[in-house]
PDB file of C-alpha atoms in Angstrom:
ATOM      1  CA  MET A   1     -77.620  16.316  32.575  1.00 80.00           C
ATOM      2  CA  PRO A   2     -75.647  13.679  30.609  1.00 87.00           C
ATOM      3  CA  SER A   3     -77.780  11.025  28.917  1.00 94.00           C
ATOM      4  CA  LEU A   4     -78.210   7.433  30.007  1.00 94.00           C
ATOM      5  CA  ALA A   5     -76.304   6.397  26.883  1.00 96.00           C
ATOM      6  CA  ASN A   6     -73.377   8.493  28.075  1.00 92.00           C
ATOM      7  CA  GLN A   7     -73.421   6.666  31.404  1.00 94.00           C
ATOM      8  CA  VAL A   8     -73.374   3.352  29.548  1.00 94.00           C
ATOM      9  CA  VAL A   9     -70.352   4.489  27.522  1.00 94.00           C
ATOM     10  CA  ARG A  10     -68.542   5.563  30.681  1.00 93.00           C
ATOM     11  CA  GLY A  11     -69.344   2.244  32.335  1.00 93.00           C
ATOM     12  CA  TYR A  12     -68.057   0.349  29.320  1.00 94.00           C
ATOM     13  CA  LEU A  13     -64.816   2.335  29.311  1.00 94.00           C
ATOM     14  CA  ARG A  14     -64.221   1.609  32.987  1.00 94.00           C
ATOM     15  CA  ALA A  15     -65.201  -2.064  32.727  1.00 94.00           C
ATOM     16  CA  THR A  16     -62.861  -2.650  29.781  1.00 94.00           C
ATOM     17  CA  ARG A  17     -60.045  -0.618  31.363  1.00 94.00           C
ATOM     18  CA  ALA A  18     -59.840   1.445  28.202  1.00 92.00           C
ATOM     19  CA  ASN A  19     -57.514   3.865  29.985  1.00 94.00           C
ATOM     20  CA  ARG A  20     -54.848   1.286  30.938  1.00 96.00           C
ATOM     21  CA  VAL A  21     -52.427   2.294  28.177  1.00 97.00           C
ATOM     22  CA  PHE A  22     -52.750   5.959  29.140  1.00 98.00           C
ATOM     23  CA  VAL A  23     -52.527   5.687  32.922  1.00 97.00           C
ATOM     24  CA  ASP A  24     -49.812   2.987  33.154  1.00 98.00           C
ATOM     25  CA  ALA A  25     -46.339   3.653  31.731  1.00 98.00           C
ATOM     26  CA  GLY A  26     -45.530  -0.056  31.542  1.00 98.00           C
ATOM     27  CA  ALA A  27     -48.741  -0.779  29.667  1.00 98.00           C
ATOM     28  CA  ALA A  28     -47.940   2.039  27.231  1.00 98.00           C
ATOM     29  CA  ARG A  29     -44.487   0.640  26.496  1.00 98.00           C
ATOM     30  CA  GLU A  30     -46.007  -2.823  26.008  1.00 98.00           C
ATOM     31  CA  ARG A  31     -48.622  -1.430  23.600  1.00 97.00           C
ATOM     32  CA  VAL A  32     -45.977   0.343  21.520  1.00 98.00           C
ATOM     33  CA  ARG A  33     -43.985  -2.906  21.241  1.00 98.00           C
ATOM     34  CA  ASP A  34     -47.053  -4.978  20.412  1.00 97.00           C
ATOM     35  CA  LEU A  35     -48.392  -2.680  17.712  1.00 97.00           C
ATOM     36  CA  SER A  36     -44.975  -2.193  16.126  1.00 96.00           C
ATOM     37  CA  LEU A  37     -44.724  -5.986  15.715  1.00 96.00           C
ATOM     38  CA  ARG A  38     -48.379  -6.656  14.889  1.00 96.00           C
ATOM     39  CA  PRO A  39     -49.950  -3.568  13.297  1.00 94.00           C
ATOM     40  CA  ARG A  40     -53.740  -3.408  13.202  1.00 95.00           C
ATOM     41  CA  ARG A  41     -55.780  -3.134  10.002  1.00 95.00           C
ATOM     42  CA  TYR A  42     -56.677   0.369   8.937  1.00 97.00           C
ATOM     43  CA  GLY A  43     -58.975   0.011   5.931  1.00 96.00           C
ATOM     44  CA  PRO A  44     -62.560   1.275   5.977  1.00 96.00           C
ATOM     45  CA  PRO A  45     -65.339  -1.036   7.141  1.00 95.00           C
ATOM     46  CA  ARG A  46     -66.712  -3.199   4.336  1.00 90.00           C
ATOM     47  CA  ARG A  47     -70.126  -1.609   4.821  1.00 88.00           C
ATOM     48  CA  LEU A  48     -69.727   2.089   5.411  1.00 93.00           C
ATOM     49  CA  ARG A  49     -72.553   3.871   3.612  1.00 93.00           C
ATOM     50  CA  ALA A  50     -73.918   3.377   0.104  1.00 94.00           C
ATOM     51  CA  ASP A  51     -73.928   7.064  -0.801  1.00 96.00           C
ATOM     52  CA  VAL A  52     -70.145   7.426  -0.396  1.00 97.00           C
ATOM     53  CA  ALA A  53     -67.500   6.229  -2.854  1.00 97.00           C
ATOM     54  CA  ILE A  54     -64.007   5.318  -1.627  1.00 97.00           C
ATOM     55  CA  THR A  55     -60.706   5.364  -3.478  1.00 97.00           C
ATOM     56  CA  VAL A  56     -57.149   4.898  -2.212  1.00 98.00           C
ATOM     57  CA  ASP A  57     -53.700   5.856  -3.422  1.00 97.00           C
ATOM     58  CA  ARG A  58     -50.283   6.442  -1.896  1.00 96.00           C
ATOM     59  CA  ARG A  59     -48.832   9.857  -1.210  1.00 94.00           C
ATOM     60  CA  GLY A  60     -45.391  10.204   0.263  1.00 91.00           C
ATOM     61  CA  GLY A  61     -45.474   6.528   1.137  1.00 94.00           C
ATOM     62  CA  TRP A  62     -48.761   6.789   3.089  1.00 97.00           C
ATOM     63  CA  PRO A  63     -52.015   5.092   2.139  1.00 98.00           C
ATOM     64  CA  VAL A  64     -54.443   7.962   1.560  1.00 98.00           C
ATOM     65  CA  TYR A  65     -58.168   7.311   1.191  1.00 98.00           C
ATOM     66  CA  THR A  66     -60.611   9.708  -0.432  1.00 98.00           C
ATOM     67  CA  LEU A  67     -64.314   9.555   0.440  1.00 98.00           C
ATOM     68  CA  THR A  68     -66.629  11.366  -1.971  1.00 98.00           C
ATOM     69  CA  PRO A  69     -70.410  11.747  -2.251  1.00 97.00           C
ATOM     70  CA  ARG A  70     -71.475   9.184  -4.815  1.00 96.00           C
ATOM     71  CA  GLY A  71     -72.767  10.655  -8.056  1.00 91.00           C
ATOM     72  CA  GLN A  72     -71.690  14.214  -7.240  1.00 90.00           C
ATOM     73  CA  ARG A  73     -68.746  16.404  -8.057  1.00 93.00           C
ATOM     74  CA  PRO A  74     -67.050  17.093  -4.691  1.00 95.00           C
ATOM     75  CA  ARG A  75     -67.346  20.635  -3.403  1.00 94.00           C
ATOM     76  CA  GLY A  76     -64.243  21.376  -1.379  1.00 97.00           C
ATOM     77  CA  ASN A  77     -62.173  19.052   0.758  1.00 98.00           C
ATOM     78  CA  VAL A  78     -61.696  18.083   4.385  1.00 98.00           C
ATOM     79  CA  VAL A  79     -58.399  16.499   5.457  1.00 98.00           C
ATOM     80  CA  TYR A  80     -59.023  14.374   8.569  1.00 98.00           C
ATOM     81  CA  ALA A  81     -56.390  13.307  11.125  1.00 98.00           C
ATOM     82  CA  HIS A  82     -57.595  10.427  13.284  1.00 98.00           C
ATOM     83  CA  GLY A  83     -56.846  10.099  16.977  1.00 98.00           C
ATOM     84  CA  GLY A  84     -55.559   7.164  18.975  1.00 98.00           C
ATOM     85  CA  GLY A  85     -52.705   8.442  21.108  1.00 98.00           C
ATOM     86  CA  TRP A  86     -50.318   8.475  18.105  1.00 98.00           C
ATOM     87  CA  VAL A  87     -50.105   4.679  18.534  1.00 98.00           C
ATOM     88  CA  HIS A  88     -53.549   3.290  17.636  1.00 98.00           C
ATOM     89  CA  GLU A  89     -54.883   2.949  14.110  1.00 98.00           C
ATOM     90  CA  ILE A  90     -57.997   4.608  12.766  1.00 98.00           C
ATOM     91  CA  ALA A  91     -61.202   3.168  14.257  1.00 97.00           C
ATOM     92  CA  PRO A  92     -64.672   2.504  12.798  1.00 97.00           C
ATOM     93  CA  GLN A  93     -66.005   5.624  14.550  1.00 97.00           C
ATOM     94  CA  HIS A  94     -63.541   7.766  12.599  1.00 98.00           C
ATOM     95  CA  TRP A  95     -64.566   6.190   9.319  1.00 98.00           C
ATOM     96  CA  ALA A  96     -68.249   6.708  10.120  1.00 98.00           C
ATOM     97  CA  LEU A  97     -67.714  10.401  10.866  1.00 98.00           C
ATOM     98  CA  CYS A  98     -65.654  10.940   7.715  1.00 98.00           C
ATOM     99  CA  ALA A  99     -68.282   9.194   5.581  1.00 98.00           C
ATOM    100  CA  ALA A 100     -71.036  11.321   7.118  1.00 98.00           C
ATOM    101  CA  VAL A 101     -69.040  14.482   6.402  1.00 98.00           C
ATOM    102  CA  ALA A 102     -68.552  13.456   2.762  1.00 98.00           C
ATOM    103  CA  ALA A 103     -72.212  12.537   2.238  1.00 97.00           C
ATOM    104  CA  GLU A 104     -73.739  15.498   4.056  1.00 97.00           C
ATOM    105  CA  THR A 105     -71.377  18.334   3.096  1.00 97.00           C
ATOM    106  CA  GLY A 106     -70.762  17.230  -0.490  1.00 97.00           C
ATOM    107  CA  ALA A 107     -67.006  17.500   0.123  1.00 98.00           C
ATOM    108  CA  ALA A 108     -64.250  15.042  -0.594  1.00 98.00           C
ATOM    109  CA  VAL A 109     -62.782  13.802   2.684  1.00 98.00           C
ATOM    110  CA  THR A 110     -59.123  12.821   2.714  1.00 98.00           C
ATOM    111  CA  VAL A 111     -58.151  10.229   5.326  1.00 98.00           C
ATOM    112  CA  ALA A 112     -54.397   9.754   5.633  1.00 98.00           C
ATOM    113  CA  ILE A 113     -53.039   6.594   7.268  1.00 98.00           C
ATOM    114  CA  TYR A 114     -50.028   8.260   8.804  1.00 98.00           C
ATOM    115  CA  PRO A 115     -47.124   6.385  10.438  1.00 98.00           C
ATOM    116  CA  LEU A 116     -47.637   5.719  14.124  1.00 98.00           C
ATOM    117  CA  ILE A 117     -45.087   5.543  16.898  1.00 98.00           C
ATOM    118  CA  PRO A 118     -42.447   4.227  17.216  1.00 97.00           C
ATOM    119  CA  PHE A 119     -42.015   4.870  13.469  1.00 97.00           C
ATOM    120  CA  GLY A 120     -43.830   8.180  13.010  1.00 97.00           C
ATOM    121  CA  THR A 121     -42.860  11.443  14.689  1.00 98.00           C
ATOM    122  CA  ALA A 122     -44.526  14.824  14.989  1.00 98.00           C
ATOM    123  CA  ALA A 123     -42.197  16.621  12.566  1.00 98.00           C
ATOM    124  CA  GLN A 124     -42.661  14.001   9.858  1.00 98.00           C
ATOM    125  CA  VAL A 125     -46.417  13.579  10.226  1.00 98.00           C
ATOM    126  CA  VAL A 126     -47.347  17.242  10.607  1.00 98.00           C
ATOM    127  CA  GLN A 127     -45.313  18.023   7.474  1.00 98.00           C
ATOM    128  CA  GLY A 128     -47.125  15.221   5.661  1.00 98.00           C
ATOM    129  CA  PHE A 129     -50.490  16.782   6.489  1.00 98.00           C
ATOM    130  CA  VAL A 130     -49.239  20.203   5.404  1.00 98.00           C
ATOM    131  CA  GLU A 131     -48.275  18.725   2.029  1.00 98.00           C
ATOM    132  CA  LEU A 132     -51.664  17.003   1.706  1.00 98.00           C
ATOM    133  CA  VAL A 133     -53.483  20.288   2.284  1.00 98.00           C
ATOM    134  CA  LEU A 134     -51.307  22.143  -0.220  1.00 98.00           C
ATOM    135  CA  ALA A 135     -51.810  19.453  -2.878  1.00 98.00           C
ATOM    136  CA  ASN A 136     -55.551  19.267  -2.234  1.00 98.00           C
ATOM    137  CA  ARG A 137     -55.898  23.042  -2.574  1.00 98.00           C
ATOM    138  CA  GLU A 138     -54.728  22.621  -6.160  1.00 97.00           C
ATOM    139  CA  THR A 139     -57.510  20.090  -6.763  1.00 96.00           C
ATOM    140  CA  TYR A 140     -60.407  21.334  -4.613  1.00 96.00           C
ATOM    141  CA  GLU A 141     -59.500  24.990  -3.866  1.00 94.00           C
ATOM    142  CA  ASN A 142     -61.191  25.157  -0.452  1.00 96.00           C
ATOM    143  CA  VAL A 143     -59.666  22.789   2.115  1.00 98.00           C
ATOM    144  CA  CYS A 144     -60.439  22.420   5.817  1.00 98.00           C
ATOM    145  CA  LEU A 145     -58.610  20.415   8.468  1.00 98.00           C
ATOM    146  CA  ALA A 146     -60.224  18.293  11.164  1.00 98.00           C
ATOM    147  CA  GLY A 147     -58.993  15.856  13.769  1.00 98.00           C
ATOM    148  CA  ASP A 148     -59.699  14.294  17.127  1.00 98.00           C
ATOM    149  CA  SER A 149     -57.461  13.813  20.174  1.00 98.00           C
ATOM    150  CA  ALA A 150     -53.923  13.106  18.871  1.00 98.00           C
ATOM    151  CA  GLY A 151     -55.291  13.948  15.429  1.00 98.00           C
ATOM    152  CA  GLY A 152     -56.516  17.269  16.774  1.00 98.00           C
ATOM    153  CA  GLN A 153     -52.932  18.064  17.731  1.00 99.00           C
ATOM    154  CA  ILE A 154     -51.783  17.139  14.236  1.00 99.00           C
ATOM    155  CA  ALA A 155     -54.521  19.240  12.613  1.00 98.00           C
ATOM    156  CA  LEU A 156     -53.860  22.378  14.649  1.00 98.00           C
ATOM    157  CA  SER A 157     -50.078  22.029  14.326  1.00 98.00           C
ATOM    158  CA  ALA A 158     -50.481  21.668  10.560  1.00 98.00           C
ATOM    159  CA  ALA A 159     -52.698  24.784  10.454  1.00 98.00           C
ATOM    160  CA  VAL A 160     -49.950  26.727  12.254  1.00 98.00           C
ATOM    161  CA  VAL A 161     -47.246  25.515   9.831  1.00 98.00           C
ATOM    162  CA  LEU A 162     -49.471  26.331   6.839  1.00 98.00           C
ATOM    163  CA  ARG A 163     -49.886  29.887   8.141  1.00 98.00           C
ATOM    164  CA  ASP A 164     -46.210  30.384   9.033  1.00 98.00           C
ATOM    165  CA  GLU A 165     -44.458  28.711   6.099  1.00 98.00           C
ATOM    166  CA  HIS A 166     -47.008  28.959   3.274  1.00 98.00           C
ATOM    167  CA  ARG A 167     -49.195  31.967   4.188  1.00 98.00           C
ATOM    168  CA  VAL A 168     -52.260  29.753   4.014  1.00 98.00           C
ATOM    169  CA  ARG A 169     -55.236  30.620   6.207  1.00 98.00           C
ATOM    170  CA  LEU A 170     -57.695  27.751   6.277  1.00 98.00           C
ATOM    171  CA  PRO A 171     -61.423  28.511   6.047  1.00 98.00           C
ATOM    172  CA  GLY A 172     -62.085  26.197   8.975  1.00 98.00           C
ATOM    173  CA  THR A 173     -60.423  23.746  11.358  1.00 98.00           C
ATOM    174  CA  VAL A 174     -62.457  21.361  13.518  1.00 98.00           C
ATOM    175  CA  LEU A 175     -60.818  20.057  16.694  1.00 98.00           C
ATOM    176  CA  ILE A 176     -62.421  17.273  18.730  1.00 98.00           C
ATOM    177  CA  ALA A 177     -60.804  16.968  22.185  1.00 98.00           C
ATOM    178  CA  PRO A 178     -57.390  17.994  20.832  1.00 98.00           C
ATOM    179  CA  ALA A 179     -54.099  17.307  22.602  1.00 98.00           C
ATOM    180  CA  LEU A 180     -52.615  20.790  22.873  1.00 98.00           C
ATOM    181  CA  ASP A 181     -49.795  21.019  25.426  1.00 98.00           C
ATOM    182  CA  LEU A 182     -47.841  17.771  25.495  1.00 98.00           C
ATOM    183  CA  SER A 183     -46.000  18.780  28.656  1.00 98.00           C
ATOM    184  CA  LEU A 184     -49.240  17.761  30.436  1.00 98.00           C
ATOM    185  CA  SER A 185     -48.283  20.321  33.053  1.00 98.00           C
ATOM    186  CA  ASN A 186     -51.611  22.108  33.483  1.00 98.00           C
ATOM    187  CA  PRO A 187     -52.347  22.086  37.256  1.00 98.00           C
ATOM    188  CA  GLU A 188     -56.023  21.401  36.540  1.00 98.00           C
ATOM    189  CA  ILE A 189     -55.288  18.005  34.965  1.00 98.00           C
ATOM    190  CA  PRO A 190     -55.037  16.175  38.339  1.00 98.00           C
ATOM    191  CA  VAL A 191     -58.360  17.762  39.328  1.00 98.00           C
ATOM    192  CA  VAL A 192     -60.119  16.333  36.269  1.00 98.00           C
ATOM    193  CA  GLN A 193     -58.289  12.974  36.265  1.00 97.00           C
ATOM    194  CA  PRO A 194     -60.598  11.140  38.728  1.00 97.00           C
ATOM    195  CA  ARG A 195     -63.564  11.896  36.445  1.00 96.00           C
ATOM    196  CA  ASP A 196     -61.844  10.841  33.204  1.00 97.00           C
ATOM    197  CA  PRO A 197     -62.569   7.184  32.288  1.00 97.00           C
ATOM    198  CA  TRP A 198     -60.337   7.209  29.221  1.00 96.00           C
ATOM    199  CA  LEU A 199     -57.096   9.200  29.460  1.00 98.00           C
ATOM    200  CA  GLY A 200     -54.260   9.456  31.947  1.00 98.00           C
ATOM    201  CA  VAL A 201     -50.843  11.041  32.312  1.00 98.00           C
ATOM    202  CA  ALA A 202     -48.191   8.374  33.036  1.00 98.00           C
ATOM    203  CA  GLY A 203     -48.754   6.233  29.950  1.00 98.00           C
ATOM    204  CA  THR A 204     -49.419   9.218  27.721  1.00 98.00           C
ATOM    205  CA  ARG A 205     -46.010  10.631  28.624  1.00 98.00           C
ATOM    206  CA  VAL A 206     -44.391   7.454  27.251  1.00 98.00           C
ATOM    207  CA  LEU A 207     -46.245   7.893  23.957  1.00 98.00           C
ATOM    208  CA  ILE A 208     -45.346  11.589  23.810  1.00 98.00           C
ATOM    209  CA  GLU A 209     -41.631  10.860  24.205  1.00 98.00           C
ATOM    210  CA  HIS A 210     -41.763   8.713  21.079  1.00 98.00           C
ATOM    211  CA  TRP A 211     -43.963  11.163  19.214  1.00 98.00           C
ATOM    212  CA  ARG A 212     -41.950  14.341  19.752  1.00 98.00           C
ATOM    213  CA  GLY A 213     -38.781  12.743  18.328  1.00 98.00           C
ATOM    214  CA  ASP A 214     -36.034  15.360  18.249  1.00 97.00           C
ATOM    215  CA  LEU A 215     -38.395  18.281  18.797  1.00 98.00           C
ATOM    216  CA  GLU A 216     -38.812  20.137  22.063  1.00 98.00           C
ATOM    217  CA  ILE A 217     -42.137  19.749  23.846  1.00 98.00           C
ATOM    218  CA  ALA A 218     -42.792  23.471  23.352  1.00 98.00           C
ATOM    219  CA  ASP A 219     -42.368  23.265  19.570  1.00 98.00           C
ATOM    220  CA  PRO A 220     -45.756  24.108  17.989  1.00 98.00           C
ATOM    221  CA  ARG A 221     -45.491  20.951  15.868  1.00 98.00           C
ATOM    222  CA  VAL A 222     -45.726  19.034  19.152  1.00 98.00           C
ATOM    223  CA  SER A 223     -47.677  21.413  21.396  1.00 98.00           C
ATOM    224  CA  PRO A 224     -49.759  23.776  19.256  1.00 98.00           C
ATOM    225  CA  LEU A 225     -50.918  25.651  22.357  1.00 98.00           C
ATOM    226  CA  ALA A 226     -47.391  27.137  22.407  1.00 98.00           C
ATOM    227  CA  ALA A 227     -47.944  28.809  19.025  1.00 98.00           C
ATOM    228  CA  ASP A 228     -48.862  32.407  18.365  1.00 97.00           C
ATOM    229  CA  LEU A 229     -52.449  31.919  17.205  1.00 98.00           C
ATOM    230  CA  ARG A 230     -52.883  35.236  15.390  1.00 98.00           C
ATOM    231  CA  GLY A 231     -53.923  34.862  11.775  1.00 97.00           C
ATOM    232  CA  LEU A 232     -55.392  31.372  12.033  1.00 98.00           C
ATOM    233  CA  GLY A 233     -58.713  30.710  10.347  1.00 98.00           C
ATOM    234  CA  PRO A 234     -61.891  29.935  12.320  1.00 98.00           C
ATOM    235  CA  LEU A 235     -61.787  27.082  14.823  1.00 98.00           C
ATOM    236  CA  THR A 236     -64.608  24.800  15.922  1.00 98.00           C
ATOM    237  CA  VAL A 237     -63.651  23.071  19.171  1.00 98.00           C
ATOM    238  CA  PHE A 238     -65.305  20.279  21.176  1.00 98.00           C
ATOM    239  CA  CYS A 239     -64.201  18.892  24.530  1.00 98.00           C
ATOM    240  CA  GLY A 240     -65.966  17.150  27.380  1.00 98.00           C
ATOM    241  CA  THR A 241     -65.476  18.537  30.864  1.00 98.00           C
ATOM    242  CA  ASP A 242     -64.580  15.036  32.146  1.00 98.00           C
ATOM    243  CA  ASP A 243     -61.538  14.895  29.876  1.00 98.00           C
ATOM    244  CA  ILE A 244     -58.053  15.695  31.163  1.00 98.00           C
ATOM    245  CA  LEU A 245     -57.523  17.650  27.926  1.00 98.00           C
ATOM    246  CA  HIS A 246     -60.317  20.043  28.884  1.00 98.00           C
ATOM    247  CA  PRO A 247     -58.171  22.477  30.941  1.00 98.00           C
ATOM    248  CA  ASP A 248     -55.820  23.037  28.004  1.00 98.00           C
ATOM    249  CA  THR A 249     -58.779  23.301  25.635  1.00 98.00           C
ATOM    250  CA  ARG A 250     -60.105  26.218  27.693  1.00 98.00           C
ATOM    251  CA  LEU A 251     -56.670  27.863  27.451  1.00 98.00           C
ATOM    252  CA  LEU A 252     -56.691  27.414  23.680  1.00 98.00           C
ATOM    253  CA  VAL A 253     -60.144  28.931  23.313  1.00 98.00           C
ATOM    254  CA  ASP A 254     -59.239  31.937  25.451  1.00 98.00           C
ATOM    255  CA  ALA A 255     -55.877  32.475  23.720  1.00 98.00           C
ATOM    256  CA  ALA A 256     -57.378  32.132  20.241  1.00 98.00           C
ATOM    257  CA  ARG A 257     -60.129  34.640  20.997  1.00 98.00           C
ATOM    258  CA  ARG A 258     -57.607  37.112  22.424  1.00 98.00           C
ATOM    259  CA  ALA A 259     -55.616  36.676  19.197  1.00 98.00           C
ATOM    260  CA  GLY A 260     -58.657  37.634  17.134  1.00 98.00           C
ATOM    261  CA  VAL A 261     -59.455  34.099  15.938  1.00 98.00           C
ATOM    262  CA  THR A 262     -63.124  33.171  15.552  1.00 98.00           C
ATOM    263  CA  VAL A 263     -63.842  30.216  17.861  1.00 98.00           C
ATOM    264  CA  ASP A 264     -67.014  28.152  18.097  1.00 98.00           C
ATOM    265  CA  TYR A 265     -66.534  26.252  21.374  1.00 98.00           C
ATOM    266  CA  HIS A 266     -68.644  23.343  22.620  1.00 98.00           C
ATOM    267  CA  ALA A 267     -67.901  22.171  26.170  1.00 98.00           C
ATOM    268  CA  GLY A 268     -69.701  18.882  26.832  1.00 97.00           C
ATOM    269  CA  GLN A 269     -70.759  19.093  30.463  1.00 96.00           C
ATOM    270  CA  GLY A 270     -70.071  15.806  32.240  1.00 96.00           C
ATOM    271  CA  LEU A 271     -68.932  14.162  28.999  1.00 97.00           C
ATOM    272  CA  PRO A 272     -65.748  12.145  28.374  1.00 97.00           C
ATOM    273  CA  HIS A 273     -62.944  12.287  25.845  1.00 97.00           C
ATOM    274  CA  VAL A 274     -63.935  12.564  22.143  1.00 98.00           C
ATOM    275  CA  TYR A 275     -67.632  12.562  23.046  1.00 98.00           C
ATOM    276  CA  PRO A 276     -68.639  13.614  19.488  1.00 98.00           C
ATOM    277  CA  LEU A 277     -67.534  10.153  18.329  1.00 98.00           C
ATOM    278  CA  THR A 278     -69.646   8.276  20.882  1.00 97.00           C
ATOM    279  CA  PRO A 279     -73.008   6.549  20.177  1.00 97.00           C
ATOM    280  CA  THR A 280     -74.938   8.951  22.401  1.00 97.00           C
ATOM    281  CA  PRO A 281     -77.436  11.789  21.921  1.00 97.00           C
ATOM    282  CA  GLU A 282     -74.661  14.222  22.792  1.00 97.00           C
ATOM    283  CA  GLY A 283     -72.401  12.617  20.197  1.00 97.00           C
ATOM    284  CA  ARG A 284     -75.058  12.776  17.488  1.00 98.00           C
ATOM    285  CA  ALA A 285     -75.763  16.439  18.230  1.00 98.00           C
ATOM    286  CA  ALA A 286     -72.052  17.255  18.089  1.00 98.00           C
ATOM    287  CA  ARG A 287     -71.624  15.436  14.781  1.00 98.00           C
ATOM    288  CA  ARG A 288     -74.422  17.511  13.282  1.00 98.00           C
ATOM    289  CA  ILE A 289     -72.554  20.650  14.317  1.00 98.00           C
ATOM    290  CA  VAL A 290     -69.293  19.328  12.838  1.00 98.00           C
ATOM    291  CA  ILE A 291     -71.045  18.778   9.505  1.00 98.00           C
ATOM    292  CA  GLU A 292     -72.777  22.162   9.590  1.00 98.00           C
ATOM    293  CA  ARG A 293     -69.568  24.058  10.368  1.00 98.00           C
ATOM    294  CA  LEU A 294     -67.601  22.277   7.652  1.00 98.00           C
ATOM    295  CA  ARG A 295     -70.365  22.816   5.109  1.00 97.00           C
ATOM    296  CA  SER A 296     -70.379  26.518   5.956  1.00 97.00           C
ATOM    297  CA  ALA A 297     -66.587  26.817   5.859  1.00 97.00           C
ATOM    298  CA  LEU A 298     -66.501  25.231   2.410  1.00 96.00           C
ATOM    299  CA  GLY A 299     -68.866  27.833   1.071  1.00 88.00           C
ATOM    300  CA  ASP A 300     -72.389  26.481   1.285  1.00 63.00           C
TER     301      ASP A 300
END
């Protein structure tokens, strides 16, 4: 049974109409206009955690932060793609997770501030993450990808491109409630929608039209569920059952396993979108698993 804290989170999401941008096409268009004129800050919180050092540089025109365990030589690397519907900047919850990964795995965590819509597109951003992974492999050798929601789409699409164009098989990819089929055509989505306090279809379609740019919806750089999954490295996947992305997540898990990919799947019963990022017992338990799987993938 979901925790009381989970019920509080759900109540907060409904009370604040957190889903307005995703369920209302007009609200989505308004948000894109607003954020293109008045971008939000993206830097890490002033107080993150004392055992993590932070540096920043620019790669390919993007601000790229590196979080490392203070006083230690980093062991491997995790490249993290934050979520936010391809339109919202990185949030404190993302920073907190990345700092925890750096401190508790001993890895360097790369956080790229990628261009958002209407300026960024899937082809451009996925290629940017591919280049980050390739460059970081030169520095750290072992590199994993991770991402949540829209960032989960970016991470899995980048893993596919790395396999297809560079013959790189990652030792691990962590996907938290990933967007997988941007056609949003799964017939189970309307069944889940009344239970989802966060996401919706009409507004998300507006964001997707910007994001896909000149690519077709079925291009794996847009919809990684369309890819042939054979030859990918191990996947760790989280998704709440009260998330409209859950039906496609089940399809991904089944397809990946049929393709011979090792999948560690965590379905959060009665939990909402990106539940591992929430301040709940379920979120804390999921974050421990994220850290354990990344530590293992990097060769602990």
